[in-house]
PDB file of C-alpha atoms in Angstrom:
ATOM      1  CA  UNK A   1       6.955  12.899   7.004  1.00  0.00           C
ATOM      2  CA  UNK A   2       6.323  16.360   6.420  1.00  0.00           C
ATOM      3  CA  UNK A   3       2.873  17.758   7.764  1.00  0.00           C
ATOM      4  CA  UNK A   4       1.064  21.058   6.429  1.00  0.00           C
ATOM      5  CA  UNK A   5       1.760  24.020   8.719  1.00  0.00           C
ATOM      6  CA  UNK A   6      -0.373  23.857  11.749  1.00  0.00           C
ATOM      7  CA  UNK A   7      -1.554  27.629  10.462  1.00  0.00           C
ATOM      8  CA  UNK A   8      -2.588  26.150   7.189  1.00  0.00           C
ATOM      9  CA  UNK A   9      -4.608  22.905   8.562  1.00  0.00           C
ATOM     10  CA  UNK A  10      -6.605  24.849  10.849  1.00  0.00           C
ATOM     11  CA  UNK A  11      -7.816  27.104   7.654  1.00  0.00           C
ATOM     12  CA  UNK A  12      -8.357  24.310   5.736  1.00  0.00           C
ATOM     13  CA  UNK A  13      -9.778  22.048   8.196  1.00  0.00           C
ATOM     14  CA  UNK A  14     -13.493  22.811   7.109  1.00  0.00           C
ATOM     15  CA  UNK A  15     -12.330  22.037   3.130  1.00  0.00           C
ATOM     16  CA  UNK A  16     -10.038  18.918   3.763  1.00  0.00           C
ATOM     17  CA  UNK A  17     -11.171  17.300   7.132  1.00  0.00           C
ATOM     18  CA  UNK A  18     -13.465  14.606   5.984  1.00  0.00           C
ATOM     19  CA  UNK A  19     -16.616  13.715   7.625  1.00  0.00           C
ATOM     20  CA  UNK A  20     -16.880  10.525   5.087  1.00  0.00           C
ATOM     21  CA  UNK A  21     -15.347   8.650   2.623  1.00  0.00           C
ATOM     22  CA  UNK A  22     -17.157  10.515  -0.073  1.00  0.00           C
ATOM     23  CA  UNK A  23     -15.791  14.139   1.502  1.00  0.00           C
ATOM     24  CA  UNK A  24     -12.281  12.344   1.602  1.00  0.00           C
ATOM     25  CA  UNK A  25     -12.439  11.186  -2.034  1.00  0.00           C
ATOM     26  CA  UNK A  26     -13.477  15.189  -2.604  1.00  0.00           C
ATOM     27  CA  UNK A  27     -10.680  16.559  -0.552  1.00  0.00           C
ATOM     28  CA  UNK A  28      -7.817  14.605  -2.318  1.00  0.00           C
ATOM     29  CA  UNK A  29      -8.721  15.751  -5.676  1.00  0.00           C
ATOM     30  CA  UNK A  30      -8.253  19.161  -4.108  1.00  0.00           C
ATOM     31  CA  UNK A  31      -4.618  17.648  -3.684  1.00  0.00           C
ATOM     32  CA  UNK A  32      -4.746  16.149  -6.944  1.00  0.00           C
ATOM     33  CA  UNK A  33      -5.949  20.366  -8.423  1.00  0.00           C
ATOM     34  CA  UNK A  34      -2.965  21.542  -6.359  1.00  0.00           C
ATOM     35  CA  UNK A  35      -0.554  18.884  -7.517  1.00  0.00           C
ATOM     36  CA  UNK A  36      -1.630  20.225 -11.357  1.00  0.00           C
ATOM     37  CA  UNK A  37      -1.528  23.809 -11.256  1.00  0.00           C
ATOM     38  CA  UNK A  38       0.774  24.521  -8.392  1.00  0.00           C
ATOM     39  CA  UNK A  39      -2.321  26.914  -6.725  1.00  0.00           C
ATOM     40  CA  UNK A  40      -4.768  26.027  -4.358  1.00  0.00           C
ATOM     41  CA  UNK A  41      -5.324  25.791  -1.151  1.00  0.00           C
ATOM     42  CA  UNK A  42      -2.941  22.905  -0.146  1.00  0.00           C
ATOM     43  CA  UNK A  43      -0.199  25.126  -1.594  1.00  0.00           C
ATOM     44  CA  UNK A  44      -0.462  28.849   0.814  1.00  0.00           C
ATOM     45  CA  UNK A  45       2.156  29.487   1.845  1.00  0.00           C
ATOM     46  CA  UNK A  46       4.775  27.445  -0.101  1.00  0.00           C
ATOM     47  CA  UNK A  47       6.067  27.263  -3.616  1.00  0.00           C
ATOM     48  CA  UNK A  48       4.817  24.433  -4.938  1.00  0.00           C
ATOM     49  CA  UNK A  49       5.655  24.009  -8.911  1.00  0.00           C
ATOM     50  CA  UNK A  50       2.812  22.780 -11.251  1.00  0.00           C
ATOM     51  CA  UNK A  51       2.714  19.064 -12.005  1.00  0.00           C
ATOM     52  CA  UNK A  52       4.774  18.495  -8.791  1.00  0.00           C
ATOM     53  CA  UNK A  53       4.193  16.072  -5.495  1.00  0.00           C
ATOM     54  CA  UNK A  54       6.518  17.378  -2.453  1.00  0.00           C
ATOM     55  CA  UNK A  55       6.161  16.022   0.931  1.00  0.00           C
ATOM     56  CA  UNK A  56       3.377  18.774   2.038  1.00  0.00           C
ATOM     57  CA  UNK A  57       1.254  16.506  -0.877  1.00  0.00           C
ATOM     58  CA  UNK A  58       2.186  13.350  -0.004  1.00  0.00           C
ATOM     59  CA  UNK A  59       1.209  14.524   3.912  1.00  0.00           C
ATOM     60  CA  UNK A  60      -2.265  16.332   2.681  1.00  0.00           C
ATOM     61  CA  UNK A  61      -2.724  12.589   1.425  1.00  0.00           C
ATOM     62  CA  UNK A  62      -2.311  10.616   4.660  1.00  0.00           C
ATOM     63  CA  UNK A  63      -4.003  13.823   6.730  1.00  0.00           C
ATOM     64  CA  UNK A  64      -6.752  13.148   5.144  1.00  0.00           C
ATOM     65  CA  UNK A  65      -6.853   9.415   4.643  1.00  0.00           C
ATOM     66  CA  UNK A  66      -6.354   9.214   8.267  1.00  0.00           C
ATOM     67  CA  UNK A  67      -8.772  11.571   9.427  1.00  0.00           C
ATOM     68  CA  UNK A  68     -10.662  10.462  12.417  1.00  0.00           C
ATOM     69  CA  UNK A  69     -13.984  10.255  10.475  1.00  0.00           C
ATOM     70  CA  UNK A  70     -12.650   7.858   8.153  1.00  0.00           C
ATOM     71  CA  UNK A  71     -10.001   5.992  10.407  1.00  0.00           C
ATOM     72  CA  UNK A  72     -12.225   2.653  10.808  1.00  0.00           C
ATOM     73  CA  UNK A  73     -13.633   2.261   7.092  1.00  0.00           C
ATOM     74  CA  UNK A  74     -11.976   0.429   4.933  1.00  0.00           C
ATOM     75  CA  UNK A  75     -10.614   2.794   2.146  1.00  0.00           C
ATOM     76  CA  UNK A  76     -12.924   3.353  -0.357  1.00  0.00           C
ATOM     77  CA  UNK A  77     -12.696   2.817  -4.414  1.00  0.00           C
ATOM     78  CA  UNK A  78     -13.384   6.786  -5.178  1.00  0.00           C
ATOM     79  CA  UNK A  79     -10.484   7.190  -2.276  1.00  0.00           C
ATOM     80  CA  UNK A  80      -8.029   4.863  -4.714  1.00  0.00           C
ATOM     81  CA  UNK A  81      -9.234   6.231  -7.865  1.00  0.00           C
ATOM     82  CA  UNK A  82      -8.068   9.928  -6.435  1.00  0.00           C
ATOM     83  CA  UNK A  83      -4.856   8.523  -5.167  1.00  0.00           C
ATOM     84  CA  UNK A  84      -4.454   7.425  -8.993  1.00  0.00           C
ATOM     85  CA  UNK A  85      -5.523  10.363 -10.511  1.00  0.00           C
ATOM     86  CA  UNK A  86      -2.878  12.407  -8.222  1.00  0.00           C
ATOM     87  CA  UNK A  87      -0.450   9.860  -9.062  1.00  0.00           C
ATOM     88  CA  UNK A  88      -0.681  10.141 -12.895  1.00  0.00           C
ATOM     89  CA  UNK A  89      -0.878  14.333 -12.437  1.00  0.00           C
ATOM     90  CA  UNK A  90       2.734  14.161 -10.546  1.00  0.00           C
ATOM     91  CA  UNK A  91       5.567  14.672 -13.165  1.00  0.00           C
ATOM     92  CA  UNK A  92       7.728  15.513 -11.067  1.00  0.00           C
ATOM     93  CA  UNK A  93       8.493  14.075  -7.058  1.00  0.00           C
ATOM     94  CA  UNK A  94      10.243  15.151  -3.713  1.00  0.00           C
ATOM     95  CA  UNK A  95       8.421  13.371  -1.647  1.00  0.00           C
ATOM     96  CA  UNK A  96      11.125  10.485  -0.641  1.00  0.00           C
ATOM     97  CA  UNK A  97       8.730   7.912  -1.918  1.00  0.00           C
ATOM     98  CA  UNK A  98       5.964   8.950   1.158  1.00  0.00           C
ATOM     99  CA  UNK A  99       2.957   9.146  -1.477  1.00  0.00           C
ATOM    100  CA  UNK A 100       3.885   5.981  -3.183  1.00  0.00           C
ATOM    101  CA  UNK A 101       3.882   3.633  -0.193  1.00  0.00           C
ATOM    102  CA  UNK A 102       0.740   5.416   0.942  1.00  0.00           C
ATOM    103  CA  UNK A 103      -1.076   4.795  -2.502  1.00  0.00           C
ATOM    104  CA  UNK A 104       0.491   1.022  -1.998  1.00  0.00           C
ATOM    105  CA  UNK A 105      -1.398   0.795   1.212  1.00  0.00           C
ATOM    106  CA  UNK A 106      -4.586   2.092   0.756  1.00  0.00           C
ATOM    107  CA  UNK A 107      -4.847  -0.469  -2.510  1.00  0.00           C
ATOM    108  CA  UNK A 108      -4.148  -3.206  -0.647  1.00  0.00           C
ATOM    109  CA  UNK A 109      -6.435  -1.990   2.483  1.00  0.00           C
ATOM    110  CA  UNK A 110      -9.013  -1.506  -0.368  1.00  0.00           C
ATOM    111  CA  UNK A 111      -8.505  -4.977  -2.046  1.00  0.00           C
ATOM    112  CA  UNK A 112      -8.116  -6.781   0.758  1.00  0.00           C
ATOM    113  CA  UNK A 113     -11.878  -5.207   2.792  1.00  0.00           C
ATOM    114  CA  UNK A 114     -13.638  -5.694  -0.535  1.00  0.00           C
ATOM    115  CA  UNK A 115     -12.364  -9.088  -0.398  1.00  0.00           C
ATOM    116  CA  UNK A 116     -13.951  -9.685   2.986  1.00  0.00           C
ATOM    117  CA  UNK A 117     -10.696  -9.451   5.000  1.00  0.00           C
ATOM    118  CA  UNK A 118     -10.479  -8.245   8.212  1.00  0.00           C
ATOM    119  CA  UNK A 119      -8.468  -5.054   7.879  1.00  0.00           C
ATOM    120  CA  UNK A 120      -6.697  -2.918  10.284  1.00  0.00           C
ATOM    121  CA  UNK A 121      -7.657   0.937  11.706  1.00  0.00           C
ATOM    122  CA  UNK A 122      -6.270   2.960   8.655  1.00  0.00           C
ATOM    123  CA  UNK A 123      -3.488   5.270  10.745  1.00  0.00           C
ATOM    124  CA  UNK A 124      -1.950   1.889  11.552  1.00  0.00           C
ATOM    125  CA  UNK A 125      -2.518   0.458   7.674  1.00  0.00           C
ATOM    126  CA  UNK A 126      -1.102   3.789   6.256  1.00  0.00           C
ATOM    127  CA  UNK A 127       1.229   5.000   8.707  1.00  0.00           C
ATOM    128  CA  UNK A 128       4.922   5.191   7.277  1.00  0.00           C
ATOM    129  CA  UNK A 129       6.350   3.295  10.231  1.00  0.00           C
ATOM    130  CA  UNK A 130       4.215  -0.042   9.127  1.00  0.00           C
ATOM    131  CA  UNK A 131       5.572  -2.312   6.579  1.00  0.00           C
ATOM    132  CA  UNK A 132       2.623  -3.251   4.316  1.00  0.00           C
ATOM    133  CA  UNK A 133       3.445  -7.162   5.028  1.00  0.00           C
ATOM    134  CA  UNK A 134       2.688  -6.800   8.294  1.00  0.00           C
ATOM    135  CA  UNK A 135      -1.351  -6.319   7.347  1.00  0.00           C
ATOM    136  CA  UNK A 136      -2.098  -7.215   3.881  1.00  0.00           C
ATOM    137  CA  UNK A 137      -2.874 -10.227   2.449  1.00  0.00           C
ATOM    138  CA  UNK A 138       0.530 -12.122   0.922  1.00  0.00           C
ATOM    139  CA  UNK A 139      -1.752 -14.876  -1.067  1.00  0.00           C
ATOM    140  CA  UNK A 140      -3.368 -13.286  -4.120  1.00  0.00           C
ATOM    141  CA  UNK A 141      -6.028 -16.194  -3.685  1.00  0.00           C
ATOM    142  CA  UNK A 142      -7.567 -14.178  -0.993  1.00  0.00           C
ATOM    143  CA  UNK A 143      -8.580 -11.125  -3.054  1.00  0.00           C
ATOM    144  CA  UNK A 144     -11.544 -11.230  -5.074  1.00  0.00           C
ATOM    145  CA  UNK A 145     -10.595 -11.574  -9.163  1.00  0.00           C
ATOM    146  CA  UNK A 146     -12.691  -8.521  -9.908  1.00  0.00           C
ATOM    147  CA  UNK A 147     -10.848  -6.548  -7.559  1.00  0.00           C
ATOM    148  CA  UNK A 148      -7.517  -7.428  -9.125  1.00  0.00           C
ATOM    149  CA  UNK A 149      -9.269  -6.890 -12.633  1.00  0.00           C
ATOM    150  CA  UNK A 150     -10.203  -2.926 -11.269  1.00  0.00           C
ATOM    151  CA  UNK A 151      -6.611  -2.522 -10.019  1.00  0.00           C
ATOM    152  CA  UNK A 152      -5.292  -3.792 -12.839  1.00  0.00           C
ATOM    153  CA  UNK A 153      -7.257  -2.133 -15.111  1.00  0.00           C
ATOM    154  CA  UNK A 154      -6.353   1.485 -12.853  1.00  0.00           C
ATOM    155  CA  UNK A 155      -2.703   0.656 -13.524  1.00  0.00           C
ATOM    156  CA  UNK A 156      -2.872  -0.609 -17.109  1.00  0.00           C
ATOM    157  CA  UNK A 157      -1.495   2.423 -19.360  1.00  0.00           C
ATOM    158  CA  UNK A 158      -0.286   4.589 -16.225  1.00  0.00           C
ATOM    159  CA  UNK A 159       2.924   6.671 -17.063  1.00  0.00           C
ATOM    160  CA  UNK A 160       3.921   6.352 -13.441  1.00  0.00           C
ATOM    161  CA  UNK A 161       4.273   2.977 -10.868  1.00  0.00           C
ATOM    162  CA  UNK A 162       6.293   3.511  -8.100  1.00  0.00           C
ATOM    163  CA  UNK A 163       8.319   0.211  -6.833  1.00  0.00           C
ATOM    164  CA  UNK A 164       5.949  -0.154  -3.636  1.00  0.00           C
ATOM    165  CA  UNK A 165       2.869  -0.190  -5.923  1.00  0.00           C
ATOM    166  CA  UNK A 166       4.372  -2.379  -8.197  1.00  0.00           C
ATOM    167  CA  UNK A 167       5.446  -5.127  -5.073  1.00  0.00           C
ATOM    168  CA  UNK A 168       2.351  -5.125  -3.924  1.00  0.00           C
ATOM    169  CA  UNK A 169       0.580  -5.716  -6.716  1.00  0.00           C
ATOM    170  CA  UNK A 170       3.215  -8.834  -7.748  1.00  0.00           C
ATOM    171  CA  UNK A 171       2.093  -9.615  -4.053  1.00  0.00           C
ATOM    172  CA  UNK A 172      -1.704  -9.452  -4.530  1.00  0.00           C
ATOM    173  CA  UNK A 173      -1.360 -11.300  -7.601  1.00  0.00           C
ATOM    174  CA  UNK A 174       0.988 -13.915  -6.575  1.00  0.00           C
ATOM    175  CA  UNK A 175      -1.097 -17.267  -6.494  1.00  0.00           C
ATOM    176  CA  UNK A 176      -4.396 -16.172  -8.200  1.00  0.00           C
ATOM    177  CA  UNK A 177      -2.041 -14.811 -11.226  1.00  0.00           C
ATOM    178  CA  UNK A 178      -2.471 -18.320 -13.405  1.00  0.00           C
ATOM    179  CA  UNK A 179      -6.348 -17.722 -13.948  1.00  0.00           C
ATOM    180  CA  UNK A 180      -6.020 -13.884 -14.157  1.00  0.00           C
ATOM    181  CA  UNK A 181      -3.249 -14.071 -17.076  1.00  0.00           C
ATOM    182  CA  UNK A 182      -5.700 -14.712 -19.740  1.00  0.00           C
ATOM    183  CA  UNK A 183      -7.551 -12.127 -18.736  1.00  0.00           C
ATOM    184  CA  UNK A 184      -4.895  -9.542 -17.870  1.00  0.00           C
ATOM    185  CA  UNK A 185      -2.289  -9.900 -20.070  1.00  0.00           C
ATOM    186  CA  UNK A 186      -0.774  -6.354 -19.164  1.00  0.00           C
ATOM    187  CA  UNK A 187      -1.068  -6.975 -15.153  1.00  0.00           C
ATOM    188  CA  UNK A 188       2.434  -8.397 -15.888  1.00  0.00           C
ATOM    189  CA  UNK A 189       3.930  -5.374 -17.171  1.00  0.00           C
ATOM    190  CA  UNK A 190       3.007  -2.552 -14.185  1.00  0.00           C
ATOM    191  CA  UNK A 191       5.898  -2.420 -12.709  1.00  0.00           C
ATOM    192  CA  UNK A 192       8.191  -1.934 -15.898  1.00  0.00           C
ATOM    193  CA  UNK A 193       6.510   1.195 -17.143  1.00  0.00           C
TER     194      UNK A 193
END
């Protein structure tokens, strides 16, 4: 994974070093502004093309998921909703796939601590070098309906949904997908968009 220069963290360590989840949800959709225009501060000192995620994005992500304020909460729903909203902004990628297993991860570490489910620290839930089966649920029973109803609704009418999103989702759902389908009817469809 790439990381932002060490010269650019420490000058953005007061903006995107969060003390909370609330200052983490803030600091990704400074991401999310850079990912859309290409400017900001999570682009010094690089060319970074508008509508674009690059590895320096996807690591801006984790960075700040990760941080050590927020490494023992469960990852929050304005968290997810930013990792969506940079997501849908990214025309184009370069990341090797880095962003979408991260927004994979920190659904599932979402879903599963709203559900009541013990969940692990989130640099071993996000890191790259965990597989996502290792830690989150694999019986949709397990997560609360109204949690799959908010992810499904996040997803429903997205232009993008990477592969890893999409299997974990198929995962989450699995079992509890018989009573959801008359509710959901598009949960079906995320993955083939």
């Amino acid at each position: 994974m790439s990381t932002p220069s060490t010269k650019t963290a420490e000058a953005l360590s007061g903006v995107l070093s969060p003390s909370c989840r609330k200052t983490a949800a803030h600091a990704l959709t400074i991401v999310r502004d850079g990912v859309i225009t290409g400017e900001g501060p999570t682009t010094k000192g690089r060319i970074h093309f508008s509508r674009s995620l690059d590895a320096d994005d996807a690591a801006w992500c984790a960075r700040i998921l990760t941080a050590a304020a927020v490494e023992h909460q469960p990852v929050s729903r304005a968290e997810i909703e930013a990792l969506f909203a940079i997501n849908e902004a990214a025309a184009e990628r370069s990341d090797d796939g880095r962003f979408d297993d991260l927004l994979a991860k920190a659904i599932a570490h979402h879903a599963a601590s709203e559900s009541g489910l013990p969940v692990p620290p989130r640099t071993v839930a996000l890191s790259p070098d965990t597989e996502i089966d290792r830690w989150a649920p694999t019986q949709g029973t397990k997560i609360d309906t109204k949690v799959l109803e908010w992810i499904a609704g996040q997803m429903r009418g997205k232009r993008r949904s990477g592969r890893a999103l999409a299997a974990m989702v198929a995962t989450l759902v699995g079992a509890a997908a018989l009573p959801l389908a008359t509710q959901l009817p598009n949960v079906f469809d995320i993955g083939m968009r």
